[in-house]
mmCIF file of C-alpha atoms in Angstrom:
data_model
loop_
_atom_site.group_PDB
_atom_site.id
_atom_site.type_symbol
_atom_site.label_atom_id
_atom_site.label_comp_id
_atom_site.label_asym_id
_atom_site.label_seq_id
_atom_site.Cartn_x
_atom_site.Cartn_y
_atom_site.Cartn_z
ATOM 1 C CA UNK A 1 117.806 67.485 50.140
ATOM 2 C CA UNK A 2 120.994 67.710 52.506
ATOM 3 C CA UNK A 3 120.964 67.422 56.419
ATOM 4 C CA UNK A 4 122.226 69.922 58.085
ATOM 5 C CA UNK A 5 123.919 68.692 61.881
ATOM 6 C CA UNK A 6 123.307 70.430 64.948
ATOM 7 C CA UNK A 7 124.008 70.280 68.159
ATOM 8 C CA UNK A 8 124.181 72.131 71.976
ATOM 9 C CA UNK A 9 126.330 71.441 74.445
ATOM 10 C CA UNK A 10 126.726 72.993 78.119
ATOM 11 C CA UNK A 11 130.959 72.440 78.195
ATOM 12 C CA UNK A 12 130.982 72.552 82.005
ATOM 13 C CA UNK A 13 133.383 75.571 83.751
ATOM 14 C CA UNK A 14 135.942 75.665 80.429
ATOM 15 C CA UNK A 15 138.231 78.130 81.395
ATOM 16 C CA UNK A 16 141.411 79.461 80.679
ATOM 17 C CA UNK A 17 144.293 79.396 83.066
ATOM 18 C CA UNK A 18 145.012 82.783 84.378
ATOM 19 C CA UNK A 19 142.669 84.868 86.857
ATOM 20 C CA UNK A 20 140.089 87.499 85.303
ATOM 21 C CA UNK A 21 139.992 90.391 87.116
ATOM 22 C CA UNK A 22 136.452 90.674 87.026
ATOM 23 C CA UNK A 23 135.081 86.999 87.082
ATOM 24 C CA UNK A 24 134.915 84.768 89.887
ATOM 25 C CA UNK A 25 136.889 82.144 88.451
ATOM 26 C CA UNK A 26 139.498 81.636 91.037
ATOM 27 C CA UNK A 27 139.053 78.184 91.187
ATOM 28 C CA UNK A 28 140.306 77.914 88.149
ATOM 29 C CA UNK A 29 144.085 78.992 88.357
ATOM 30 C CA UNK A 30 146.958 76.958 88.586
ATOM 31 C CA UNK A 31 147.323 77.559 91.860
ATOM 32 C CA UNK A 32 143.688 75.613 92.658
ATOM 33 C CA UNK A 33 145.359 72.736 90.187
ATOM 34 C CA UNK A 34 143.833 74.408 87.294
ATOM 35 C CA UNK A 35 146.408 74.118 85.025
ATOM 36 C CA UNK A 36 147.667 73.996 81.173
ATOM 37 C CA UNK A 37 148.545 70.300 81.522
ATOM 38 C CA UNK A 38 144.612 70.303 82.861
ATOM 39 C CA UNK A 39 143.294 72.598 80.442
ATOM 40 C CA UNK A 40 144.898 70.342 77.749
ATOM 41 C CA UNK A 41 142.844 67.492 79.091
ATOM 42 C CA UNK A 42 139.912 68.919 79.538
ATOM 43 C CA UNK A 43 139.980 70.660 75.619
ATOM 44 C CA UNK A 44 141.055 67.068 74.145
ATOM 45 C CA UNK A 45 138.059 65.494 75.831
ATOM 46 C CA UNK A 46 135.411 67.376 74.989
ATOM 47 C CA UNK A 47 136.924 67.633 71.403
ATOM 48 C CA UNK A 48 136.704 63.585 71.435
ATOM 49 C CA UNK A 49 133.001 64.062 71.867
ATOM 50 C CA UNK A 50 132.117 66.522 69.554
ATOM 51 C CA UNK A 51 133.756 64.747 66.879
ATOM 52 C CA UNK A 52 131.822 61.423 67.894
ATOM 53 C CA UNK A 53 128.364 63.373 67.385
ATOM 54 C CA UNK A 54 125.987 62.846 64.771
ATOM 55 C CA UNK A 55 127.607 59.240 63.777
ATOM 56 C CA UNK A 56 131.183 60.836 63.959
ATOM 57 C CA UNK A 57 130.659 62.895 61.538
ATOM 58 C CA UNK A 58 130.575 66.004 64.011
ATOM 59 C CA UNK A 59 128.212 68.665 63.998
ATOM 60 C CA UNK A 60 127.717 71.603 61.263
ATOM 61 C CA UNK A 61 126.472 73.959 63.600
ATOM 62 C CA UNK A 62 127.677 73.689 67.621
ATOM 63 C CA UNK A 63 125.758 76.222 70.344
ATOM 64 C CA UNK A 64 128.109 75.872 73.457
ATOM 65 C CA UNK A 65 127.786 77.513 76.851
ATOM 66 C CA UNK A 66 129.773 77.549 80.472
ATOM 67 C CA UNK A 67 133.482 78.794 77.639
ATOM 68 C CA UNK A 68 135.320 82.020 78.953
ATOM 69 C CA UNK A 69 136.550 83.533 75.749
ATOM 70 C CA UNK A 70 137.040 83.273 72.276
ATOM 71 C CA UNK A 71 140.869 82.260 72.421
ATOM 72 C CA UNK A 72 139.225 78.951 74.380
ATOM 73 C CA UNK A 73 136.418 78.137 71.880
ATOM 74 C CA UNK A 74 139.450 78.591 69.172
ATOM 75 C CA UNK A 75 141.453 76.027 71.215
ATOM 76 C CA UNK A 76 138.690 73.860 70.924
ATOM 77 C CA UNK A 77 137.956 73.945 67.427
ATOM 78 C CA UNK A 78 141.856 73.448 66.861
ATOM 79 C CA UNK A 79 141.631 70.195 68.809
ATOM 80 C CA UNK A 80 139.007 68.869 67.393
ATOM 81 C CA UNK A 81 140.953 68.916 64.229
ATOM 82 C CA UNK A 82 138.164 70.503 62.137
ATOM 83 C CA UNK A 83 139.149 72.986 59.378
ATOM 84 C CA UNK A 84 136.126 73.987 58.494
ATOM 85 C CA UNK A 85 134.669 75.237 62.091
ATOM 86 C CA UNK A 86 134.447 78.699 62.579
ATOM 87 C CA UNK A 87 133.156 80.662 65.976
ATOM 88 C CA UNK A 88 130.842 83.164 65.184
ATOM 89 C CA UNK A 89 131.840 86.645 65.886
ATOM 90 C CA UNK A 90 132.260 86.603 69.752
ATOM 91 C CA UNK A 91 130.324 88.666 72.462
ATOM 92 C CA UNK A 92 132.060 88.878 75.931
ATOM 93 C CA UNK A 93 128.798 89.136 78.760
ATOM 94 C CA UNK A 94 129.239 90.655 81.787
ATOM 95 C CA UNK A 95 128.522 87.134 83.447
ATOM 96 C CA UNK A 96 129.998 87.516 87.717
ATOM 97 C CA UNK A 97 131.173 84.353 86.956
ATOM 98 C CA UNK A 98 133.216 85.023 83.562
ATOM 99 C CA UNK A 99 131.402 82.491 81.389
ATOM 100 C CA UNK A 100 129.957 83.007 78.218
ATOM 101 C CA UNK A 101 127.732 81.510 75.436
ATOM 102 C CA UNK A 102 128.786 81.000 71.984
ATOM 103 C CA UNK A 103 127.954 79.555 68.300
ATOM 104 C CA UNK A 104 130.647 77.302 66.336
ATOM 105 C CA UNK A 105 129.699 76.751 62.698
ATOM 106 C CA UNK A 106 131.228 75.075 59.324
ATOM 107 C CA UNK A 107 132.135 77.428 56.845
ATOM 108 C CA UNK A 108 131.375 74.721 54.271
ATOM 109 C CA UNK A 109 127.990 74.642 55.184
ATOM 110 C CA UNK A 110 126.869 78.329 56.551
ATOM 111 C CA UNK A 111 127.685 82.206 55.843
ATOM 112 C CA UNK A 112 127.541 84.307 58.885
ATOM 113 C CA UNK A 113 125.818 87.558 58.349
ATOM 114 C CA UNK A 114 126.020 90.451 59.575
ATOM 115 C CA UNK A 115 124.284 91.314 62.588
ATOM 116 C CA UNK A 116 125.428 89.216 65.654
ATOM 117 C CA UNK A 117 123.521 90.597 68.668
ATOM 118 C CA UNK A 118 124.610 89.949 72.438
ATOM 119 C CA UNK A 119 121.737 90.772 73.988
ATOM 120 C CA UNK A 120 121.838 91.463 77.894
ATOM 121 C CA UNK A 121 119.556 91.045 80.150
ATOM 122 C CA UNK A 122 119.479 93.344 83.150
ATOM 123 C CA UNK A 123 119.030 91.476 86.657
ATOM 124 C CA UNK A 124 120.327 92.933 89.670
ATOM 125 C CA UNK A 125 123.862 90.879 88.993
ATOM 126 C CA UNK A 126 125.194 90.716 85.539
ATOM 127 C CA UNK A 127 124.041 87.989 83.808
ATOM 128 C CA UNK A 128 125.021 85.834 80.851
ATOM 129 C CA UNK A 129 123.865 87.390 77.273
ATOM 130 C CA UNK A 130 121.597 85.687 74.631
ATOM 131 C CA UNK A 131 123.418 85.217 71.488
ATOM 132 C CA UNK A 132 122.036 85.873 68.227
ATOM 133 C CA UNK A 133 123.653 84.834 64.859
ATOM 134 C CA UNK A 134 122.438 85.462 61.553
ATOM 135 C CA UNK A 135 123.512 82.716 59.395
ATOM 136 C CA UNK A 136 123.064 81.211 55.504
ATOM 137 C CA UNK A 137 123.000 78.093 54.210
ATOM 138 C CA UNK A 138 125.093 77.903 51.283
ATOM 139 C CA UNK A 139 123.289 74.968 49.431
ATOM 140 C CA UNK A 140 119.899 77.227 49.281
ATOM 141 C CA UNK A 141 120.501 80.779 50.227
ATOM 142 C CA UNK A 142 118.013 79.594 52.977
ATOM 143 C CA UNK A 143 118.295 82.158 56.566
ATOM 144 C CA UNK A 144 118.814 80.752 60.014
ATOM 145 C CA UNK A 145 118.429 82.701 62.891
ATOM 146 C CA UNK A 146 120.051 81.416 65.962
ATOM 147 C CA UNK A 147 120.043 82.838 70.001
ATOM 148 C CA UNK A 148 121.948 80.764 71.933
ATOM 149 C CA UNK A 149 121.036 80.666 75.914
ATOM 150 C CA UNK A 150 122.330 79.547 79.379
ATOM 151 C CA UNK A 151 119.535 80.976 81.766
ATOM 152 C CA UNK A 152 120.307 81.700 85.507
ATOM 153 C CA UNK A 153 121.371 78.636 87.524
ATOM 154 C CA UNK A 154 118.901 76.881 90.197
ATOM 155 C CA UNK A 155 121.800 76.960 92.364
ATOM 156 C CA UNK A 156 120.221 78.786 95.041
ATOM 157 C CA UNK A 157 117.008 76.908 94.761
ATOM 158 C CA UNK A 158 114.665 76.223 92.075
ATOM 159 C CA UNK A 159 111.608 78.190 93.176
ATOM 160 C CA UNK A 160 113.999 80.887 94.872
ATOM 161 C CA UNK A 161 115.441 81.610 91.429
ATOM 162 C CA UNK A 162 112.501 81.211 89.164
ATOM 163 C CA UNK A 163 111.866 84.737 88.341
ATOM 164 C CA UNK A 164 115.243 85.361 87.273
ATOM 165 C CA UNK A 165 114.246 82.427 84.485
ATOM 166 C CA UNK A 166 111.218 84.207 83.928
ATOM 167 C CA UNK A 167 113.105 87.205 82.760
ATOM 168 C CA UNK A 168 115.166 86.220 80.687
ATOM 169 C CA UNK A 169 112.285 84.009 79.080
ATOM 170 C CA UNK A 170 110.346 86.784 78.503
ATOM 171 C CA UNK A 171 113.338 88.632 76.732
ATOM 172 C CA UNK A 172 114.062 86.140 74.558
ATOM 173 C CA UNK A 173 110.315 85.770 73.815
ATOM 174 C CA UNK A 174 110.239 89.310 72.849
ATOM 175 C CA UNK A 175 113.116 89.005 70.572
ATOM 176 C CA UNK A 176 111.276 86.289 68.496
ATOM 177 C CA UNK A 177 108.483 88.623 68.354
ATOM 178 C CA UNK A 178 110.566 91.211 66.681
ATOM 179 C CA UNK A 179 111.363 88.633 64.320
ATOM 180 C CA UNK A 180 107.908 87.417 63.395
ATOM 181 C CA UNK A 181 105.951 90.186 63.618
ATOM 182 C CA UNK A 182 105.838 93.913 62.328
ATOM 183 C CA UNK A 183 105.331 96.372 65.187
ATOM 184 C CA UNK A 184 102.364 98.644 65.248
ATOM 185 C CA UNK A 185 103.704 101.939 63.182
ATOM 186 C CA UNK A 186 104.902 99.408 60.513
ATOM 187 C CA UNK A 187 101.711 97.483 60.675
ATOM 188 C CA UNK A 188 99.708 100.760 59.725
ATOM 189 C CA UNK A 189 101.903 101.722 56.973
ATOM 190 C CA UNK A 190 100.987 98.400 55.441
ATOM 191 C CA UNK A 191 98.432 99.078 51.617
ATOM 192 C CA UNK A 192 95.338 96.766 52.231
ATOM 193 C CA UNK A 193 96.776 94.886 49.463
ATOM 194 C CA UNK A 194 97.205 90.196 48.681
ATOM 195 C CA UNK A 195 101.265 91.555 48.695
ATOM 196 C CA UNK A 196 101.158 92.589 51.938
ATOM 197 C CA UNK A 197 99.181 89.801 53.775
ATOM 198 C CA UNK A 198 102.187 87.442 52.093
ATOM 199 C CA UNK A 199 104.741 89.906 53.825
ATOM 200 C CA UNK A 200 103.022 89.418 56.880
ATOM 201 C CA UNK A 201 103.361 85.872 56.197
ATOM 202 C CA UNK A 202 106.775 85.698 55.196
ATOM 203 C CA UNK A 203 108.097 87.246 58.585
ATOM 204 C CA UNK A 204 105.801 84.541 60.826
ATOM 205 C CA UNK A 205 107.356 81.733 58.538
ATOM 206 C CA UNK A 206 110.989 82.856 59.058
ATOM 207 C CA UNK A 207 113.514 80.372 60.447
ATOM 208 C CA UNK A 208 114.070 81.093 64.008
ATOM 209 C CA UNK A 209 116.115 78.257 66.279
ATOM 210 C CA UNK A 210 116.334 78.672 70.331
ATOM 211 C CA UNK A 211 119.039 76.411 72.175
ATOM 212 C CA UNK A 212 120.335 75.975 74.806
ATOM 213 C CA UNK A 213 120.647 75.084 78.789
ATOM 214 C CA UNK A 214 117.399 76.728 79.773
ATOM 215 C CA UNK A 215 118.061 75.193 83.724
ATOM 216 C CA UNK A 216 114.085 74.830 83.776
ATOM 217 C CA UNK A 217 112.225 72.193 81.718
ATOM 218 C CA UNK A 218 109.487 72.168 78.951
ATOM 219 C CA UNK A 219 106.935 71.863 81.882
ATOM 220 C CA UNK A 220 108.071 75.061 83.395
ATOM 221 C CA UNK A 221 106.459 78.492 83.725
ATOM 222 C CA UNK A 222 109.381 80.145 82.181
ATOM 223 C CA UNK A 223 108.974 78.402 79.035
ATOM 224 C CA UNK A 224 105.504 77.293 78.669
ATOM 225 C CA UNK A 225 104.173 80.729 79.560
ATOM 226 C CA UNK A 226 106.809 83.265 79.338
ATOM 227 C CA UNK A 227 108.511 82.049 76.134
ATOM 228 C CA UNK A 228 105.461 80.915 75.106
ATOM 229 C CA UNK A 229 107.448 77.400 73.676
ATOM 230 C CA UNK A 230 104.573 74.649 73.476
ATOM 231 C CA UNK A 231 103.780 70.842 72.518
ATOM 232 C CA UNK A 232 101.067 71.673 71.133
ATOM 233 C CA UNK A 233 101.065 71.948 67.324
ATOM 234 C CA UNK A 234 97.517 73.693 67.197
ATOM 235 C CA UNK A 235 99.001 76.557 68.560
ATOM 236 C CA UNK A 236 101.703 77.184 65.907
ATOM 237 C CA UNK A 237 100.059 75.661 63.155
ATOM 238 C CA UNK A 238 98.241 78.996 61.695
ATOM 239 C CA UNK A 239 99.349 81.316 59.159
ATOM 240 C CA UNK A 240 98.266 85.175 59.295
ATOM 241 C CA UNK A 241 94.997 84.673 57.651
ATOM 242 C CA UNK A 242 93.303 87.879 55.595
ATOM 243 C CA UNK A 243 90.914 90.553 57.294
ATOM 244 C CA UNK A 244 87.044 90.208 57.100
ATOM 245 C CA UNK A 245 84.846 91.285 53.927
ATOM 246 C CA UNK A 246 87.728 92.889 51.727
ATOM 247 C CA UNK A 247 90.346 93.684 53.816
ATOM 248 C CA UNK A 248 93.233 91.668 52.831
ATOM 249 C CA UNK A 249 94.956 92.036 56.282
ATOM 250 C CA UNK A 250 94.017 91.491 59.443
ATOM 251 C CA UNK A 251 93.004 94.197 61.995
ATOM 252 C CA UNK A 252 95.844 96.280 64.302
ATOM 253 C CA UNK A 253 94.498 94.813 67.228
ATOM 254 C CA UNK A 254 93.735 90.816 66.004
ATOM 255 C CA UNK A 255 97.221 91.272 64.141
ATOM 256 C CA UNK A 256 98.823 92.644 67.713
ATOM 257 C CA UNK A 257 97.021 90.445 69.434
ATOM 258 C CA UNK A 258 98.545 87.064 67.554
ATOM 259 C CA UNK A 259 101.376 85.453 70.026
ATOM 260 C CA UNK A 260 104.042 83.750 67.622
ATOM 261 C CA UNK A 261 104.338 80.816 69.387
ATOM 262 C CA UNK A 262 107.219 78.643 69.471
ATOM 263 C CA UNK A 263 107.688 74.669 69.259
ATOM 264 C CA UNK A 264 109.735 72.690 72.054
ATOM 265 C CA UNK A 265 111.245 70.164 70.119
ATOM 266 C CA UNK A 266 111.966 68.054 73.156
ATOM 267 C CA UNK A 267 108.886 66.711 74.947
ATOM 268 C CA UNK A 268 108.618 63.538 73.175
ATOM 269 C CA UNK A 269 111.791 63.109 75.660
ATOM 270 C CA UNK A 270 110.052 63.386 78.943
ATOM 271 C CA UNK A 271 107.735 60.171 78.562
ATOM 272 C CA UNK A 272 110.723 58.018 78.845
ATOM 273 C CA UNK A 273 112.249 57.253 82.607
ATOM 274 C CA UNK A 274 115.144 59.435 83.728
ATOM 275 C CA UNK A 275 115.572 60.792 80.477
ATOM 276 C CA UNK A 276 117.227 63.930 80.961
ATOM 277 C CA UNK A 277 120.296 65.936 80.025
ATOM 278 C CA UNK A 278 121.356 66.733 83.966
ATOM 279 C CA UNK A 279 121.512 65.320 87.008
ATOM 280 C CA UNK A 280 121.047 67.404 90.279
ATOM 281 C CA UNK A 281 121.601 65.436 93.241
ATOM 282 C CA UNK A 282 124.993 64.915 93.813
ATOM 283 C CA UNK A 283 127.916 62.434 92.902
ATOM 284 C CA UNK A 284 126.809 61.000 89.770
ATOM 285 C CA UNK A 285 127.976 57.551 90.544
ATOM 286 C CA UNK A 286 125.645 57.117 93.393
ATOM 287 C CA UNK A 287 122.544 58.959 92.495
ATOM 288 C CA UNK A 288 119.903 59.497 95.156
ATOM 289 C CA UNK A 289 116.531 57.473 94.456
ATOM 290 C CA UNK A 290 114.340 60.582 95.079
ATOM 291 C CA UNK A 291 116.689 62.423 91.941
ATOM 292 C CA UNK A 292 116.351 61.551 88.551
ATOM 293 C CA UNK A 293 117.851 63.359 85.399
ATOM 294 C CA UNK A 294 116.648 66.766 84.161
ATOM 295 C CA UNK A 295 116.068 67.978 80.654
ATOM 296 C CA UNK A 296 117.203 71.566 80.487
ATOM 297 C CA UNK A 297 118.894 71.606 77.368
ATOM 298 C CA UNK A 298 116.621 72.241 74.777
ATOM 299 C CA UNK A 299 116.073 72.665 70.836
ATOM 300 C CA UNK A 300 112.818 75.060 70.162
ATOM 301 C CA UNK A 301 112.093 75.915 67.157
ATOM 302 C CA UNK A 302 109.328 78.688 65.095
ATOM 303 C CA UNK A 303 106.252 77.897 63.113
ATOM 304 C CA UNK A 304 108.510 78.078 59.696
ATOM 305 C CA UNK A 305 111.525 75.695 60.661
ATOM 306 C CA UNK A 306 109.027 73.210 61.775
ATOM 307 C CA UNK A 307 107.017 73.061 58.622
ATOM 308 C CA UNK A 308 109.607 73.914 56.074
ATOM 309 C CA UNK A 309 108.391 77.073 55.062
ATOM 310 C CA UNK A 310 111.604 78.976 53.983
ATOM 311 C CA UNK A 311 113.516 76.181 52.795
ATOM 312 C CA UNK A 312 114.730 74.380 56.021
ATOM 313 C CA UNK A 313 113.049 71.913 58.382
ATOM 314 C CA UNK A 314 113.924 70.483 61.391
ATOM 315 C CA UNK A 315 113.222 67.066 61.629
ATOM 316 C CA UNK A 316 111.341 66.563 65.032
ATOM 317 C CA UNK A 317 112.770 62.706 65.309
ATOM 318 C CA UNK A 318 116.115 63.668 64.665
ATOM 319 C CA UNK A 319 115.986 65.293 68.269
ATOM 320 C CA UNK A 320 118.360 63.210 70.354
ATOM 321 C CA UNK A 321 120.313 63.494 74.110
ATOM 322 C CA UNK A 322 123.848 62.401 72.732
ATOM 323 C CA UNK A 323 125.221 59.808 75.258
ATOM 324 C CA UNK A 324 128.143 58.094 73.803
ATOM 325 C CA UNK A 325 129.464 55.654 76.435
ATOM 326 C CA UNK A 326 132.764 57.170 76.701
ATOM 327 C CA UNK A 327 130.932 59.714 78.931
ATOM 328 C CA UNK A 328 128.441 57.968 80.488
ATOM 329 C CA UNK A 329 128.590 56.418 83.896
ATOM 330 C CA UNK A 330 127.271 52.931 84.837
ATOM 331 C CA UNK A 331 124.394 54.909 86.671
ATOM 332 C CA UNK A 332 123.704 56.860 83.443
ATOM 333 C CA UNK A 333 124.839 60.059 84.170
ATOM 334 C CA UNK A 334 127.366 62.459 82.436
ATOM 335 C CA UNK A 335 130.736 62.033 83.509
ATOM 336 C CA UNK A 336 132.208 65.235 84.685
ATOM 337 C CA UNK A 337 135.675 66.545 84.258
ATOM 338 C CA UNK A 338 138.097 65.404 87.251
ATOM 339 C CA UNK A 339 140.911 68.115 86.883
ATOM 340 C CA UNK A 340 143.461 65.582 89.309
ATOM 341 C CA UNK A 341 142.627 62.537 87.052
ATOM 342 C CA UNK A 342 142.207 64.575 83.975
ATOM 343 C CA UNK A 343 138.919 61.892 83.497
ATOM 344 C CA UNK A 344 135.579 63.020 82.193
ATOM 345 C CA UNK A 345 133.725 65.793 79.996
ATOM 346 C CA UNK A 346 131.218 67.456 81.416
ATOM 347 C CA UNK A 347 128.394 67.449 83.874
ATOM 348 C CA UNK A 348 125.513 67.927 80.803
ATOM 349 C CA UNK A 349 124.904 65.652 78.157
ATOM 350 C CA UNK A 350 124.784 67.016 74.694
ATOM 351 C CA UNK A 351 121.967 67.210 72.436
ATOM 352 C CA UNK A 352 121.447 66.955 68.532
ATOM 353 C CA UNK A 353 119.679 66.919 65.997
ATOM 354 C CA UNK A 354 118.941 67.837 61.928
ATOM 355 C CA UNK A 355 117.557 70.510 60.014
ATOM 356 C CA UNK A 356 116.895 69.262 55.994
ATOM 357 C CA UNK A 357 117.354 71.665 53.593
ATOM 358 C CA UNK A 358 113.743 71.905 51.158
#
């Protein structure tokens, strides 16, 4: 049995050092004292923390988000002195503000597969894309799905922007249900037969993992109802079960009717004080007492990665927020970047965790 290391990490405004014409990233020009010297010190930093995750050993598979292009996340990998990291085929979005999502993996470890998806969610602004990579593990032949996801900011308010979370929620939910489930023609093409029922099975049990900054919680409508990610094992726990009298699969409509719900891996986080990957309140140095930290980044996983059924398993106690001093103020915060002291990493904490090969 091997481990397999993962981790997500919102990088915090990592752009590159000339003007898009169609982002809004003019802050981030040399002229706004965004420069390569800058750049160079921001890349070295983060690379310093990647390479301490996971015991400094470094992660096997890296989701990132808040990167402007592929040339950047190459930089990165370069710095962090890593041979075997690879970025999964790239996706530009259409994101107004020119950042992007994106999936680093080790070539030693994973195949990518054909079939990376950006898939775009229409608001009334362009928005960032959810990411999908189809990946191998080498050791096993084992699949691994991953979507990657930065969901629309609370910047104008939480409750103000909600819906905008809710969309995209109930995208990505949809997604997973294309995974998991056959749709309806398919369904009815399906012989009554024991082979089929196991088909049935063998899409619900499929290794599906969702990361990334959510900018809502595990509490939150968007997730608990929309993406339909939930504590509670009882709801994930069943497989397809057979039809009534001799029907060896279930009805259209109970089979239609089944929601493939998801597991959060990251409640057991919220019972501890100020446990969070975010802080929104201000300067992190001098927090306000009424704000404490936010967990937005998130691990959630299907029914199958949980419990191992295709030859992977994510170890629920191996979930982690990944806050190495070196980026940690004395207030416990993430330490962002300072472009005119070159100081800091980023304003989210990282998280990690394992999957075990079966």
């Amino acid at each position: 049995m091997a481990e397999i290391k993962v981790a997500f990490w919102n990088l915090e405004n990592l752009f590159d050092i000339t003007a898009s014409p169609i982002a809004a990233d003019l802050g981030f020009t040399p002229a706004n004292g965004w420069n390569q010297a800058v750049l160079d010190a921001k890349l070295k930093n983060l690379a310093e923390v990647i390479n301490l995750m996971h015991g400094g050993q470094g992660p096997d598979l890296l989701g990132i988000c808040e990167i402007e292009n592929e040339a950047l996340v190459k930089q990165l990998i370069a710095v962090t002195g890593r041979q075997d990291l690879k970025v999964a085929t790239y996706k530009d979005s259409p994101d107004i503000r020119g950042i992007d999502v994106s999936l680093i993996y080790s070539d030693k470890v994973f195949k990518q597969e054909k079939g990376a998806t950006s898939h775009l969610v229409h608001l009334r602004y362009p928005t960032r894309d959810i990411f999908e990579v189809p990946l191998t593990v080498k050791e096993n032949q084992a699949t691994l799905r991953v979507l990657v996801n930065h969901w629309p900011s609370r910047r104008q308010g939480r409750w103000e922007t909600e819906a905008l979370r809710i969309t995209v929620a109930e995208h990505c939910g949809r997604l997973v249900d294309e995974y998991l489930k056959l749709g309806r023609e398919d369904l009815l093409q399906l012989p009554n037969t024991k082979a089929s029922l196991d088909q049935l099975n063998a899409l619900w049990n499929q290794n599906v993992l969702v990361m990334g900054d959510l900018n809502d919680e595990p509490f939150d409508r968007s997730i608990l109802d929309y993406l339909q990610a939930t504590k509670d094992l009882d709801l994930v726990e069943e497989e397809i079960k057979k039809g009534s009298g001799s029907n060896q699969i279930p009805t259209v409509q109970t089979y239609l009717g089944k929601k493939a719900y998801l597991f959060n891996c990251m409640w057991p986080l919220l019972g501890r004080s100020d446990t969070g990957t975010y802080y929104f309140g201000g300067d992190q140095n001098t927090p306000k007492p009424s704000h404490t930290m936010s967990l937005l980044d998130q691990f959630i996983i299907s029914r199958g990665l949980y419990y191992g059924k295709q030859k992977l398993k994510l170890d629920p106690a191996s979930v982690e927020i990944f806050t190495p001093p070196v980026m940690t103020t004395a207030k416990g915060r993430p330490r962002s970047f300072n472009r005119q002291t070159k100081k800091g990493y980023s304003d989210h904490f990282p998280i990690q965790c394992v999957i075990q090969t079966v």
